[in-house]
């Protein structure tokens, strides 16, 4: 470990929120965590929690991401953790879309900012927020390394056979249409932590990672390298999610436009915001869906079954892509907490060497853990994700290299 500054501020700028954590890289401890939400609205709220003090909440309008970051800087300064601290080694920024160019965490300069801007058409809701965070942080501390960590980077190792859609390559290349994948920071972290749980080096294990949160994606990771993932050009492809449909026949869109007379914007909203679990049964929180299933609610039961059916198909597909599988790892809000989802996803896959021990599966909380029987051919694991720590780790490694 370097003898220089050891703290990294991680900024995760969403379309209307900024989440942040100040992490001491000597022991991964959080010195402060917080978020600003409802940016641009009159009811903006900031919540800041220092490691050794009470949480503070402020509700006052925060006009934009620049104002949000300045408010965060002021909160940190109040605890003696301001951006001017000599202990601060770098700021690590989550940037959703890195296209094909950004395959690694990258120190930001004018050229990098321009390229992230050029990628906005591929991530119109997310990249502008990331850019605003980067620009403001640079203005506040021009001398400090600002590192962009891309959600797509971990997936840039996918072979062309997995990354390309079966359409005219000229059309695809002209419009930069290919499968980029998302949640890469989480897939990278969880696949590595799964190897650690098995007592092996990441290069020695083949893992299927199931990141099941409100957004959801699966990945096939061979020896630490991503070879396939379920999200595509955008985060709409793949698994059934909280509000997104995941895979569907693309002709559904033509049908809705021609026969349903819906506009492209209406279809976009339908598939991204009013589909998935929410669209199927009116709820997107797995806790509520399970309560309804247990109470005999048919719509919730069907939504759950559709969710599990798709998940199983991806487990089977990625088993075939990998050839051999050492572990299946569940992560994110649903994957870490919903035992019935884990049990149902693996049920009937004994022929593939997959099973869960119902006693181990029912245990709540705790860190990374195995939930498969001791003699299972394939380990099934719950591995809590930690995207902020992964961003901080990649950032710190880059600036101390
Ligand atoms: P994330 O996007 O990773 O924050 O995950 C959010 C989702 O996790 C929520 O929408 C819930 O569906 C799910 N979730 C969180 N806690 C639980 C729990 N205890 N049991 C089941 N699902 C949960």
XYZ file of N, CA and C in Angstrom, residues 44-257:
642
model
N -35.886 18.388 -3.204
C -34.599 17.681 -3.140
C -34.245 17.399 -1.671
N -33.533 16.287 -1.490
C -33.164 15.902 -0.127
C -31.720 15.426 -0.127
N -30.975 15.842 0.885
C -29.604 15.354 1.047
C -29.527 14.605 2.369
N -28.972 13.413 2.343
C -28.738 12.673 3.587
C -27.263 12.326 3.661
N -26.628 12.717 4.757
C -25.188 12.529 4.897
C -24.922 11.819 6.222
N -24.151 10.742 6.178
C -23.857 9.992 7.398
C -22.357 9.826 7.572
N -21.746 10.570 8.500
C -20.319 10.353 8.769
C -20.137 9.095 9.612
N -18.967 8.462 9.498
C -18.740 7.192 10.201
C -18.882 7.358 11.709
N -18.435 8.499 12.218
C -18.424 8.645 13.685
C -19.414 9.709 14.147
N -20.555 9.796 13.500
C -21.524 10.803 13.947
C -22.922 10.482 13.466
N -23.838 11.374 13.836
C -25.243 11.218 13.477
C -25.476 11.580 12.012
N -26.481 10.966 11.406
C -26.882 11.360 10.049
C -27.458 12.764 10.062
N -27.226 13.486 8.975
C -27.840 14.815 8.830
C -28.692 14.812 7.567
N -29.876 15.372 7.662
C -30.748 15.451 6.487
C -31.087 16.892 6.204
N -31.062 17.248 4.933
C -31.457 18.613 4.563
C -32.427 18.511 3.400
N -33.508 19.252 3.492
C -34.428 19.327 2.355
C -34.455 20.768 1.890
N -33.887 20.985 0.723
C -33.871 22.307 0.092
C -33.661 22.052 -1.392
N -34.235 22.888 -2.262
C -34.087 22.638 -3.697
C -32.613 22.569 -4.110
N -32.270 21.531 -4.875
C -30.926 21.397 -5.464
C -31.148 21.402 -6.976
N -30.663 22.457 -7.636
C -31.069 22.716 -9.032
C -30.534 21.677 -10.006
N -29.265 21.299 -9.845
C -28.659 20.412 -10.838
C -27.501 19.636 -10.202
N -26.809 18.841 -11.032
C -25.741 17.994 -10.489
C -24.573 18.820 -9.945
N -24.346 19.980 -10.535
C -23.271 20.838 -10.045
C -23.595 21.304 -8.618
N -24.827 21.757 -8.428
C -25.249 22.211 -7.090
C -25.207 21.032 -6.107
N -25.580 19.847 -6.587
C -25.595 18.667 -5.711
C -24.185 18.358 -5.208
N -23.239 18.391 -6.126
C -21.866 18.051 -5.742
C -21.273 19.102 -4.797
N -21.639 20.352 -5.021
C -21.169 21.409 -4.117
C -21.760 21.204 -2.714
N -23.017 20.768 -2.665
C -23.648 20.499 -1.363
C -22.964 19.318 -0.676
N -22.601 18.302 -1.452
C -21.884 17.141 -0.895
C -20.527 17.591 -0.345
N -19.818 18.424 -1.117
C -18.507 18.918 -0.686
C -18.632 19.687 0.628
N -19.704 20.468 0.761
C -19.903 21.256 1.993
C -20.166 20.337 3.184
N -20.961 19.275 2.969
C -21.232 18.318 4.068
C -19.945 17.631 4.511
N -19.149 17.199 3.531
C -17.887 16.517 3.859
C -16.969 17.475 4.627
N -16.942 18.744 4.192
C -16.068 19.734 4.842
C -16.483 19.929 6.300
N -17.782 19.842 6.561
C -18.272 20.036 7.930
C -17.713 18.978 8.880
N -17.389 17.816 8.347
C -16.800 16.745 9.168
C -15.281 16.711 9.058
N -14.697 17.766 8.473
C -13.238 17.780 8.305
C -12.765 16.814 7.234
N -13.686 16.445 6.299
C -13.352 15.476 5.251
C -13.464 16.120 3.869
N -13.274 17.441 3.812
C -13.549 18.209 2.584
C -12.683 17.785 1.410
N -13.071 18.244 0.227
C -12.357 17.867 -0.991
C -10.931 18.417 -1.012
N -10.648 19.410 -0.139
C -9.291 19.971 -0.102
C -8.364 19.132 0.789
N -8.881 18.057 1.376
C -8.065 17.253 2.286
C -6.861 16.638 1.576
N -5.670 16.751 2.168
C -4.494 16.116 1.556
C -4.572 14.591 1.588
N -5.501 14.046 2.368
C -5.670 12.586 2.435
C -6.382 12.021 1.210
N -7.015 12.916 0.432
C -7.817 12.448 -0.697
C -6.906 12.116 -1.887
N -6.933 10.845 -2.317
C -6.048 10.401 -3.408
C -6.678 10.634 -4.780
N -8.007 10.509 -4.854
C -8.677 10.611 -6.157
C -10.183 10.596 -5.941
N -10.888 10.963 -6.994
C -12.339 10.774 -6.999
C -12.654 9.754 -8.093
N -13.422 8.722 -7.723
C -13.820 7.686 -8.682
C -15.270 7.905 -9.072
N -15.529 7.983 -10.364
C -16.870 8.274 -10.861
C -17.437 7.067 -11.577
N -18.669 6.705 -11.256
C -19.338 5.679 -12.057
C -19.842 6.338 -13.343
N -19.460 5.784 -14.469
C -19.992 6.243 -15.758
C -20.626 5.024 -16.417
N -21.884 5.173 -16.840
C -22.621 3.995 -17.302
C -22.048 3.454 -18.615
N -21.868 4.328 -19.624
C -21.515 3.809 -20.940
C -20.120 4.222 -21.377
N -19.275 3.246 -21.590
C -17.924 3.530 -22.077
C -17.719 3.081 -23.515
N -18.799 2.628 -24.159
C -18.686 2.210 -25.561
C -17.609 1.150 -25.735
N -16.956 1.168 -26.897
C -15.907 0.181 -27.160
C -14.541 0.685 -26.730
N -14.426 2.013 -26.555
C -13.097 2.560 -26.291
C -12.631 2.314 -24.851
N -13.570 2.438 -23.898
C -13.121 2.400 -22.506
C -13.249 0.982 -21.943
N -12.155 0.272 -21.984
C -12.146 -1.109 -21.504
C -11.569 -1.195 -20.092
N -11.097 -0.076 -19.576
C -10.440 -0.028 -18.253
C -10.858 1.269 -17.568
N -10.673 1.334 -16.229
C -10.852 2.635 -15.576
C -9.878 3.636 -16.191
N -10.303 4.885 -16.290
C -9.542 5.853 -17.085
C -9.449 7.195 -16.362
N -8.229 7.740 -16.275
C -8.072 9.079 -15.705
C -8.651 10.081 -16.701
N -9.473 10.986 -16.185
C -10.250 11.850 -17.064
C -9.469 13.094 -17.465
N -9.448 13.351 -18.781
C -8.934 14.625 -19.303
C -9.964 15.144 -20.311
N -9.637 16.224 -21.003
C -10.618 16.829 -21.919
C -11.052 15.849 -23.003
N -10.101 15.063 -23.498
C -10.378 14.112 -24.559
C -11.348 13.016 -24.074
N -11.123 12.543 -22.859
C -11.997 11.500 -22.291
C -13.407 12.066 -22.088
N -13.482 13.296 -21.599
C -14.802 13.916 -21.418
C -15.541 14.022 -22.747
N -14.813 14.400 -23.790
C -15.444 14.542 -25.110
C -15.970 13.195 -25.600
N -15.224 12.127 -25.342
C -15.658 10.799 -25.785
C -16.888 10.335 -24.991
N -16.904 10.604 -23.694
C -18.089 10.227 -22.889
C -19.308 10.990 -23.412
N -19.080 12.227 -23.821
C -20.170 13.038 -24.377
C -20.665 12.425 -25.704
N -19.709 11.938 -26.505
C -20.075 11.330 -27.788
C -20.916 10.063 -27.601
N -20.811 9.463 -26.409
C -21.549 8.222 -26.130
C -22.953 8.491 -25.580
N -23.315 9.771 -25.406
C -24.636 10.089 -24.834
C -25.790 9.435 -25.604
N -25.764 9.408 -26.956
C -26.902 8.767 -27.646
C -27.107 7.305 -27.248
N -26.052 6.638 -26.766
C -26.189 5.244 -26.344
C -26.696 5.123 -24.900
N -26.584 6.183 -24.112
C -27.061 6.156 -22.720
C -27.604 7.537 -22.357
N -28.728 7.912 -23.008
C -29.203 9.299 -22.904
C -29.615 9.724 -21.496
N -30.015 8.767 -20.657
C -30.430 9.138 -19.304
C -29.245 9.186 -18.349
N -28.231 8.364 -18.631
C -27.182 8.171 -17.629
C -25.898 8.944 -17.874
N -25.384 8.915 -19.117
C -24.075 9.558 -19.323
C -24.067 11.065 -19.036
N -25.159 11.808 -19.315
C -25.125 13.233 -18.974
C -24.913 13.475 -17.475
N -25.510 12.634 -16.638
C -25.339 12.795 -15.188
C -23.890 12.520 -14.799
N -23.329 11.444 -15.342
C -21.932 11.126 -15.051
C -21.004 12.248 -15.484
N -21.291 12.810 -16.654
C -20.476 13.916 -17.167
C -20.555 15.133 -16.256
N -21.771 15.448 -15.800
C -21.946 16.616 -14.932
C -21.139 16.429 -13.653
N -21.168 15.204 -13.102
C -20.391 14.920 -11.891
C -18.901 15.093 -12.140
N -18.443 14.576 -13.273
C -17.014 14.670 -13.614
C -16.572 16.121 -13.786
N -17.373 16.888 -14.508
C -16.991 18.280 -14.785
C -16.965 19.105 -13.501
N -17.965 18.900 -12.652
C -18.017 19.688 -11.423
C -16.874 19.307 -10.496
N -16.618 18.015 -10.358
C -15.540 17.572 -9.462
C -14.189 18.094 -9.952
N -14.016 18.108 -11.279
C -12.762 18.647 -11.844
C -12.609 20.132 -11.536
N -13.741 20.853 -11.621
C -13.679 22.301 -11.345
C -13.358 22.547 -9.873
N -13.882 21.684 -8.994
C -13.647 21.880 -7.555
C -12.225 21.502 -7.155
N -11.675 20.462 -7.777
C -10.305 20.020 -7.456
C -9.556 19.700 -8.749
N -9.127 20.743 -9.484
C -8.497 20.503 -10.793
C -7.211 19.697 -10.709
N -6.554 19.721 -9.567
C -5.261 19.032 -9.427
C -5.415 17.556 -9.068
N -6.635 17.133 -8.727
C -6.839 15.776 -8.210
C -7.213 14.827 -9.348
N -6.637 13.592 -9.385
C -7.056 12.660 -10.446
C -8.546 12.323 -10.308
N -9.247 12.448 -11.435
C -10.652 12.037 -11.500
C -10.655 10.808 -12.390
N -11.205 9.715 -11.873
C -11.158 8.462 -12.617
C -12.580 8.034 -12.985
N -12.781 7.731 -14.254
C -14.080 7.215 -14.702
C -14.022 5.691 -14.707
N -15.009 5.063 -14.042
C -15.112 3.598 -14.013
C -16.429 3.245 -14.719
N -16.313 2.477 -15.787
C -17.446 2.288 -16.702
C -18.199 0.985 -16.422
N -19.548 1.082 -16.449
C -20.410 -0.097 -16.254
C -20.237 -1.133 -17.356
N -19.807 -0.668 -18.519
C -19.690 -1.557 -19.675
C -18.316 -2.223 -19.763
N -17.321 -1.693 -19.031
C -15.922 -2.080 -19.279
C -15.690 -3.585 -19.101
N -16.264 -4.166 -18.043
C -16.009 -5.584 -17.758
C -16.476 -6.483 -18.905
N -17.441 -5.993 -19.678
C -18.020 -6.824 -20.740
C -17.313 -6.661 -22.088
N -16.322 -5.772 -22.151
C -15.678 -5.535 -23.462
C -14.838 -6.734 -23.909
N -14.676 -7.719 -23.027
C -13.940 -8.933 -23.401
C -14.831 -9.955 -24.107
N -16.134 -9.667 -24.216
C -17.018 -10.643 -24.870
C -16.553 -10.893 -26.297
N -16.551 -12.156 -26.745
C -16.189 -12.411 -28.143
C -17.246 -11.814 -29.076
N -16.846 -11.584 -30.329
C -17.787 -11.007 -31.293
C -19.038 -11.870 -31.432
N -18.873 -13.191 -31.279
C -20.042 -14.078 -31.434
C -21.111 -13.774 -30.388
N -20.709 -13.273 -29.232
C -21.676 -12.931 -28.187
C -22.075 -11.458 -28.261
N -21.181 -10.610 -28.738
C -21.420 -9.165 -28.685
C -22.224 -8.649 -29.876
N -22.204 -9.390 -31.005
C -22.886 -8.894 -32.212
C -24.299 -9.419 -32.313
N -25.212 -8.570 -32.764
C -26.544 -9.028 -33.158
C -26.455 -9.529 -34.595
N -27.380 -10.421 -34.953
C -27.360 -10.989 -36.313
C -28.069 -10.047 -37.278
N -27.479 -8.862 -37.442
C -28.012 -7.902 -38.416
C -26.859 -7.444 -39.313
N -27.174 -6.747 -40.382
C -26.168 -6.248 -41.334
C -25.061 -5.508 -40.568
N -23.836 -6.002 -40.642
C -22.763 -5.373 -39.860
C -22.519 -3.906 -40.231
N -22.798 -3.560 -41.484
C -22.603 -2.143 -41.858
C -23.581 -1.248 -41.121
N -24.832 -1.690 -41.076
C -25.845 -0.916 -40.341
C -25.469 -0.879 -38.865
N -25.093 -2.036 -38.340
C -24.745 -2.124 -36.912
C -23.583 -1.191 -36.582
N -22.526 -1.243 -37.394
C -21.341 -0.441 -37.084
C -21.625 1.046 -37.238
N -22.393 1.393 -38.261
C -22.708 2.803 -38.484
C -23.414 3.402 -37.264
N -24.308 2.602 -36.681
C -25.093 3.116 -35.544
C -24.549 2.638 -34.189
N -23.377 2.022 -34.209
C -22.727 1.516 -32.991
C -23.631 0.525 -32.237
N -24.383 -0.277 -33.022
C -25.303 -1.251 -32.416
C -24.558 -2.555 -32.150
N -24.440 -2.920 -30.893
C -23.881 -4.199 -30.485
C -24.293 -4.416 -29.037
N -23.931 -5.572 -28.478
C -24.300 -5.855 -27.100
C -23.158 -5.353 -26.212
N -23.425 -4.326 -25.420
C -22.394 -3.755 -24.548
C -22.445 -4.366 -23.141
N -23.665 -4.597 -22.630
C -23.804 -5.109 -21.259
C -23.624 -4.002 -20.242
N -24.227 -4.199 -19.063
C -24.150 -3.197 -17.987
C -23.936 -3.907 -16.650
N -23.959 -3.142 -15.545
C -23.696 -3.714 -14.207
C -22.304 -4.329 -14.140
N -21.403 -3.913 -15.039
C -20.103 -4.589 -15.127
C -19.285 -4.519 -13.853
N -19.385 -3.397 -13.146
C -18.617 -3.243 -11.904
C -19.051 -4.304 -10.899
N -20.364 -4.558 -10.853
C -20.886 -5.571 -9.939
C -20.476 -6.976 -10.394
N -20.594 -7.255 -11.691
C -20.207 -8.591 -12.174
C -18.715 -8.852 -11.921
N -17.896 -7.823 -12.096
C -16.449 -7.978 -11.850
C -16.193 -8.302 -10.383
N -16.807 -7.498 -9.511
C -16.590 -7.661 -8.069
C -17.092 -9.031 -7.595
N -18.321 -9.367 -8.000
C -18.948 -10.592 -7.484
C -18.240 -11.835 -8.026
N -17.818 -11.818 -9.285
C -17.129 -13.005 -9.810
C -15.799 -13.206 -9.073
N -15.123 -12.102 -8.765
C -13.855 -12.221 -8.032
C -14.076 -12.705 -6.596
N -15.104 -12.130 -5.939
C -15.395 -12.528 -4.553
C -15.847 -13.996 -4.485
N -16.521 -14.465 -5.536
C -16.945 -15.870 -5.560
C -15.716 -16.778 -5.605
N -14.737 -16.396 -6.425
C -13.492 -17.180 -6.478
C -12.835 -17.198 -5.106
N -12.829 -16.028 -4.456
C -12.207 -15.950 -3.121
C -12.933 -16.879 -2.129
N -14.279 -16.893 -2.239
C -15.082 -17.755 -1.360
C -14.719 -19.225 -1.564
N -14.392 -19.576 -2.808
C -14.019 -20.967 -3.112
C -12.545 -21.235 -2.804
N -11.842 -20.195 -2.355
C -10.424 -20.354 -2.027
C -9.548 -20.480 -3.265
N -9.991 -19.884 -4.374
C -9.243 -20.015 -5.629
C -8.938 -18.645 -6.224
N -8.041 -18.645 -7.192
C -7.761 -17.444 -7.946
C -8.865 -17.278 -9.001
N -9.287 -16.023 -9.295
C -10.338 -15.841 -10.312
C -10.018 -16.521 -11.639
N -8.734 -16.641 -11.980
C -8.368 -17.265 -13.262
C -8.679 -18.761 -13.276
N -8.963 -19.324 -12.098
C -9.188 -20.780 -12.018
C -10.669 -21.169 -12.007
N -11.568 -20.167 -11.973
C -12.978 -20.555 -11.813
C -13.873 -19.978 -12.915
N -14.920 -20.749 -13.232
C -15.942 -20.327 -14.197
C -17.233 -20.086 -13.413
N -17.774 -18.886 -13.552
C -18.882 -18.473 -12.689
C -20.021 -17.881 -13.513
N -21.250 -18.223 -13.113
C -22.424 -17.522 -13.625
C -22.848 -16.546 -12.526
N -22.840 -15.240 -12.844
C -23.245 -14.227 -11.862
C -24.655 -13.765 -12.194
N -25.532 -13.792 -11.191
C -26.909 -13.339 -11.372
C -27.102 -12.085 -10.524
N -27.035 -10.926 -11.165
C -27.238 -9.642 -10.467
C -28.725 -9.332 -10.555
N -29.446 -9.594 -9.456
C -30.901 -9.445 -9.461
C -31.294 -8.308 -8.523
N -31.393 -7.121 -9.070
C -31.877 -5.971 -8.302
C -33.140 -5.485 -8.969
N -33.400 -4.193 -8.895
C -34.535 -3.674 -9.647
C -34.221 -3.805 -11.143
N -32.993 -3.442 -11.530
C -32.464 -3.858 -12.822
C -31.820 -5.226 -12.614
N -31.774 -6.072 -13.626
C -31.211 -7.410 -13.415
C -30.434 -7.856 -14.642
N -29.300 -8.524 -14.400
C -28.535 -9.066 -15.518
C -27.750 -10.279 -15.062
N -27.467 -11.159 -16.027
C -26.660 -12.348 -15.775
C -25.374 -12.220 -16.567
N -24.314 -12.856 -16.080
C -23.099 -12.898 -16.902
C -22.428 -14.250 -16.768
N -21.708 -14.617 -17.822
C -20.906 -15.836 -17.836
C -19.450 -15.391 -17.784
N -18.739 -15.810 -16.727
C -17.369 -15.335 -16.507
C -16.426 -16.539 -16.479
N -15.554 -16.611 -17.474
C -14.624 -17.742 -17.572
C -13.242 -17.286 -17.127
N -12.768 -17.868 -16.037
C -11.431 -17.520 -15.546
C -11.255 -16.025 -15.309
N -12.290 -15.379 -14.786
C -12.197 -13.951 -14.475
C -12.528 -13.039 -15.643
N -12.807 -13.630 -16.818
C -13.053 -12.826 -18.027
C -14.502 -13.005 -18.477
N -15.197 -11.902 -18.696
C -16.599 -11.999 -19.107
C -16.703 -12.489 -20.551
N -17.495 -13.551 -20.767
C -17.669 -14.065 -22.135
C -19.103 -13.887 -22.646
N -20.037 -13.548 -21.767
C -21.392 -13.216 -22.232
C -22.137 -12.522 -21.103
N -23.089 -11.694 -21.483
C -23.934 -11.047 -20.481
C -25.292 -10.773 -21.094
N -26.310 -10.612 -20.232
C -27.685 -10.629 -20.747
C -28.202 -9.275 -21.196
N -27.622 -8.169 -20.698
C -28.057 -6.864 -21.197
C -27.346 -6.582 -22.507
N -27.914 -5.746 -23.350
C -27.381 -5.592 -24.693
C -26.963 -4.179 -25.033
N -27.528 -3.672 -26.139
C -27.275 -2.275 -26.537
C -27.682 -1.341 -25.406
N -28.777 -1.708 -24.750
C -29.271 -0.936 -23.600
C -29.574 -1.933 -22.477
N -29.916 -1.427 -21.297
C -30.235 -2.349 -20.186
C -31.604 -3.011 -20.305
N -32.239 -2.940 -21.463
C -33.587 -3.510 -21.603
C -33.572 -5.015 -21.883
N -32.478 -5.502 -22.490
C -32.437 -6.913 -22.915
C -32.205 -7.856 -21.728
N -32.695 -9.077 -21.868
C -32.303 -10.121 -20.921
C -33.381 -10.533 -19.948
N -33.013 -10.536 -18.672
C -33.884 -11.049 -17.616
C -35.135 -10.184 -17.444
N -36.161 -10.766 -16.835
C -37.319 -9.974 -16.395
C -36.846 -9.122 -15.219
N -37.152 -7.829 -15.232
C -36.668 -6.936 -14.169
C -37.834 -6.315 -13.422
N -37.526 -5.377 -12.530
C -38.581 -4.720 -11.754
C -39.608 -4.066 -12.667
N -39.121 -3.244 -13.604
C -40.056 -2.525 -14.489
C -39.741 -2.735 -15.968
N -38.671 -3.476 -16.301
C -38.315 -3.704 -17.707
C -38.691 -5.119 -18.133
N -39.111 -5.234 -19.411
C -39.582 -6.530 -19.922
C -38.458 -7.546 -20.059
N -37.217 -7.085 -20.305
C -36.191 -8.025 -20.737
C -36.526 -8.507 -22.141
N -35.991 -9.707 -22.510
C -36.143 -10.218 -23.877
C -37.593 -10.240 -24.337
N -37.803 -9.796 -25.575
C -39.071 -10.079 -26.252
C -38.812 -10.098 -27.742
N -39.753 -10.655 -28.478
C -39.656 -10.648 -29.932
C -39.665 -9.184 -30.384
N -38.628 -8.733 -31.145
C -38.617 -7.320 -31.556
C -39.846 -6.927 -32.359
N -40.521 -7.926 -32.954
C -41.721 -7.616 -33.736
C -42.868 -7.124 -32.862
N -42.773 -7.348 -31.533
C -43.776 -6.790 -30.614
C -43.809 -5.263 -30.789
N -42.641 -4.677 -31.018
C -42.559 -3.222 -31.156
C -43.251 -2.757 -32.449
N -42.992 -3.481 -33.559
C -43.677 -3.103 -34.814
C -45.190 -3.227 -34.618
N -45.577 -4.307 -33.956
C -47.007 -4.567 -33.764
C -47.663 -3.454 -32.940
N -46.981 -3.063 -31.860
C -47.552 -2.006 -31.013
C -47.636 -0.682 -31.781
N -46.628 -0.439 -32.655
C -46.621 0.809 -33.421
C -47.701 0.779 -34.508
